[in-house]
Tab-separated table of C-alpha atoms in Angstrom:
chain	number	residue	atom	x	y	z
A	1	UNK	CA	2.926	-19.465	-32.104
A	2	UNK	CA	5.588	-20.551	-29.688
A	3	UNK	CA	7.353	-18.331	-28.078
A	4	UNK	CA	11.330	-19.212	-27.339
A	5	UNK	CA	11.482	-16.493	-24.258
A	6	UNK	CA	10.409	-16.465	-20.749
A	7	UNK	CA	10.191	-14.023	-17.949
A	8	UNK	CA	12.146	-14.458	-14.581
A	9	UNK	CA	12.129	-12.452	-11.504
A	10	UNK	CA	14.959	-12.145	-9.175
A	11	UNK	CA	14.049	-11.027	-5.849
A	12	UNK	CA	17.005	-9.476	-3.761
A	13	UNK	CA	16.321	-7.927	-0.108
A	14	UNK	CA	19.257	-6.724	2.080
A	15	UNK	CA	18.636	-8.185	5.640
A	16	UNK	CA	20.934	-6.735	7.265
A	17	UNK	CA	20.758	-3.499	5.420
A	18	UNK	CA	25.139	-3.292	4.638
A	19	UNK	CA	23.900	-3.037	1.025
A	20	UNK	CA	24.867	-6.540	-0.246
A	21	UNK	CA	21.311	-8.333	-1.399
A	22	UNK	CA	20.573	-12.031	-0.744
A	23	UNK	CA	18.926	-13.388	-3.791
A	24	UNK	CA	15.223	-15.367	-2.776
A	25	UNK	CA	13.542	-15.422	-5.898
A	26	UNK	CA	13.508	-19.561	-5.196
A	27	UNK	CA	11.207	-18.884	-2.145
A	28	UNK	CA	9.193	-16.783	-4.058
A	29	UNK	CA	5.258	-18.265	-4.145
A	30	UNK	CA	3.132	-15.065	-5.064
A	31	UNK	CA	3.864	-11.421	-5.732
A	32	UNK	CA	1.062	-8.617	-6.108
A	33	UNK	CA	1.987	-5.271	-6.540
A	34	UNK	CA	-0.151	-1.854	-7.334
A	35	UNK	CA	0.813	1.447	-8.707
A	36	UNK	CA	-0.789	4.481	-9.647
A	37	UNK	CA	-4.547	5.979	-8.728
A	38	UNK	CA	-8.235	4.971	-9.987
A	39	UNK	CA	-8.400	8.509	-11.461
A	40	UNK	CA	-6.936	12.207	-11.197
A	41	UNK	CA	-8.953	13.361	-7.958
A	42	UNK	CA	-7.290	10.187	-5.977
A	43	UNK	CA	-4.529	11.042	-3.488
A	44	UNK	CA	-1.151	10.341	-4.699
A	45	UNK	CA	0.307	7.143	-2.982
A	46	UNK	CA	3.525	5.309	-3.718
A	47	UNK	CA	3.650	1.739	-4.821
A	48	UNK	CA	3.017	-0.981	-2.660
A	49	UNK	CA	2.170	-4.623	-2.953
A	50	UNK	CA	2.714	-8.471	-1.188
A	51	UNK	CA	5.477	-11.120	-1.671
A	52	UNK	CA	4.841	-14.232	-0.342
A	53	UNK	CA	7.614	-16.853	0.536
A	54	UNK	CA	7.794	-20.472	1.223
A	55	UNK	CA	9.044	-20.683	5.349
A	56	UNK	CA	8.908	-24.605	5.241
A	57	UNK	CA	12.175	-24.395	7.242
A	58	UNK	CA	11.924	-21.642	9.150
A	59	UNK	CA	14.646	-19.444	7.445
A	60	UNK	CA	12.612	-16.813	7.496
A	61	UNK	CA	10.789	-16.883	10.720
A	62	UNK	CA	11.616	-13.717	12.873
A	63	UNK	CA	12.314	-15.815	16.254
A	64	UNK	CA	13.607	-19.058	14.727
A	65	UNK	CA	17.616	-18.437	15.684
A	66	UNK	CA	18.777	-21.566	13.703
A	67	UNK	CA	18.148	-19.396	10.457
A	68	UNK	CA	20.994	-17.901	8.892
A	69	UNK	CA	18.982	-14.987	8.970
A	70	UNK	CA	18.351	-14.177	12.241
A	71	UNK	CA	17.848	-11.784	13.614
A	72	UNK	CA	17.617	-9.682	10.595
A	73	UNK	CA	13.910	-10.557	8.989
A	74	UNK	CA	12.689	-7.223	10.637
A	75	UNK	CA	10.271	-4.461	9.514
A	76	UNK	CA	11.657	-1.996	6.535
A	77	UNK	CA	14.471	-4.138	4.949
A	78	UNK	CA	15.360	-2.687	1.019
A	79	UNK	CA	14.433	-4.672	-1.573
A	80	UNK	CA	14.471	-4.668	-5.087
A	81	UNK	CA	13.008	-6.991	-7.764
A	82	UNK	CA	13.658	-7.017	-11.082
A	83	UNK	CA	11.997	-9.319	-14.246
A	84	UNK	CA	15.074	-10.609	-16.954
A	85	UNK	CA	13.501	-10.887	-20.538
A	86	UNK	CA	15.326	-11.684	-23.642
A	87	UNK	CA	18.350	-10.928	-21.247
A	88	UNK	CA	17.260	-7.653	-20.597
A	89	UNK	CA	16.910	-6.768	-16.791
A	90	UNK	CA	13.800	-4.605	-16.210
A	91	UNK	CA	13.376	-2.788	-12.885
A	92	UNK	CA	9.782	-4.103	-11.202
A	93	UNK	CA	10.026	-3.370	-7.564
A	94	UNK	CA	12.650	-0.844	-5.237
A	95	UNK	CA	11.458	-0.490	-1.965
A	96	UNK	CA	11.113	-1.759	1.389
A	97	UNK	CA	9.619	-4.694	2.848
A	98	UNK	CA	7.856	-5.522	6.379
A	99	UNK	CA	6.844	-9.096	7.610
A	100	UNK	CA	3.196	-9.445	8.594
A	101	UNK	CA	1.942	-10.785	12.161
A	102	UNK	CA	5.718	-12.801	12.897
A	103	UNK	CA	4.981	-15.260	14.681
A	104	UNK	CA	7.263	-17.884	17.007
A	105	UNK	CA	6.359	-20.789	15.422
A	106	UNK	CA	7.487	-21.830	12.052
A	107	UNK	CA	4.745	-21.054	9.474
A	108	UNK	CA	4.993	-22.753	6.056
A	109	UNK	CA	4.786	-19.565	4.218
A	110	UNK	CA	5.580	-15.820	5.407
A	111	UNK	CA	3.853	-12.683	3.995
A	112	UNK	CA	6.264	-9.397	3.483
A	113	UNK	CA	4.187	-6.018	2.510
A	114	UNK	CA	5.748	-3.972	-0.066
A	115	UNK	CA	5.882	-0.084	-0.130
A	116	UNK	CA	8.107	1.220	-2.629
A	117	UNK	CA	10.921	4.206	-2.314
A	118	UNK	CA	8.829	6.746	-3.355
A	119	UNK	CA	7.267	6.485	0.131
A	120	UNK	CA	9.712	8.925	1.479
A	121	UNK	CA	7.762	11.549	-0.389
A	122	UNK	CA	5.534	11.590	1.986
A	123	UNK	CA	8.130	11.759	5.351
A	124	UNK	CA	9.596	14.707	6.416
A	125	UNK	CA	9.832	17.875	4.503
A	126	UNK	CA	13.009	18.503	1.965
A	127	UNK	CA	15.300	20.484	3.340
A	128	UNK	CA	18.889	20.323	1.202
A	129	UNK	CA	17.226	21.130	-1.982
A	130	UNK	CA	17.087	24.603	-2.992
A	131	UNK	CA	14.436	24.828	-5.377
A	132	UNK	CA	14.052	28.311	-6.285
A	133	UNK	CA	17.836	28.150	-8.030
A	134	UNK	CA	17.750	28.002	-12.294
A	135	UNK	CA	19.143	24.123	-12.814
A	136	UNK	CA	18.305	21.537	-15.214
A	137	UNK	CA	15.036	19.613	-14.421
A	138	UNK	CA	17.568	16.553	-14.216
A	139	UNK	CA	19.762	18.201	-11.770
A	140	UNK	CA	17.164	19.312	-9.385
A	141	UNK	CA	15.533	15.996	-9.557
A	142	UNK	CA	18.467	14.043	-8.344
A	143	UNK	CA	19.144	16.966	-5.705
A	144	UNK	CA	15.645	15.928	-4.780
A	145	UNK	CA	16.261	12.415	-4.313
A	146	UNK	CA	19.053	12.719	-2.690
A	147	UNK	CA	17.667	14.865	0.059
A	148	UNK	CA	14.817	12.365	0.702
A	149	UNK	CA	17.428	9.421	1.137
A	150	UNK	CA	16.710	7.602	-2.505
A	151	UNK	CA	19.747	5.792	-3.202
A	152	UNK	CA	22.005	6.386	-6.285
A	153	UNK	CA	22.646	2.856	-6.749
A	154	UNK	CA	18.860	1.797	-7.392
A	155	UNK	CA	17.702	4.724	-9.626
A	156	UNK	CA	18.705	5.709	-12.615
A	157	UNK	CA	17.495	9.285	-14.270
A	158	UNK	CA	17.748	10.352	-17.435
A	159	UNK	CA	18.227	13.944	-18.298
């Protein structure tokens, strides 16, 4: 049985983190990412994974300063990547990404580690959300999200 659909991803990052997203899903050359825990007595983590991209020309080499990117391929840069099936758009990835061991020279591909919003979980305590008060779960979810820094524009909770 053929089938007449086919998954894309679109990979977006924000270099220079002003919110508007550069689309490099034609870089893209291999994507890993992992959720979740082996089983219930594992520590709770959040997502994280690897996206590799093709650097034949440099553009995303930290020190090269003929990219149009430089100087913004730095550590923690928001990304979000998404998979478009049947023209649906399905949310994969929202996080943050990190190049591995930049070098100066031009390396043919570049390696960005992955670690997903919910690492902010694990930063600093909350301390806007009042949660003794008698709200919605909804409500005192997105007061929750809020307080750690999650952005409105790349979640999406239903009550």
């Amino acid at each position: 049985m053929a089938l007449s659909s086919y998954v894309s991803l679109t990979i977006s990052i924000d270099w220079d983190i002003n919110g508007a997203y550069t689309d490099e899903s034609a870089y893209a050359r291999r994507l890993t990412i992992e959720r979740g825990r082996s089983d219930a007595n594992d520590e709770m983590a959040p997502g994280s994974g690897t996206l590799v991209l093709s650097n034949s020309t440099g553009r995303f080499s930290p020190f090269n300063t003929g990219s149009a990117l430089y100087p913004y391929v730095l550590p923690g840069r928001p990304i979000i990547i998404t998979a478009d099936f049947n023209a649906v758009t399905y949310p994969i990835f929202v996080g943050f990404a990190t190049p591995t061991f930049p070098t100066r020279s031009i390396d043919s591909e570049i390696t960005l580690n992955l670690i997903d919003q919910f690492d902010k979980w694990s930063k600093p305590p909350l301390t806007n959300t009042d949660l003794s008060t008698d709200v919605l779960n909804s409500d005192l979810m997105i007061e929750i999200l809020d307080d750690i820094g999650f952005s409105a524009i790349t979640r999406s909770i239903d009550a």
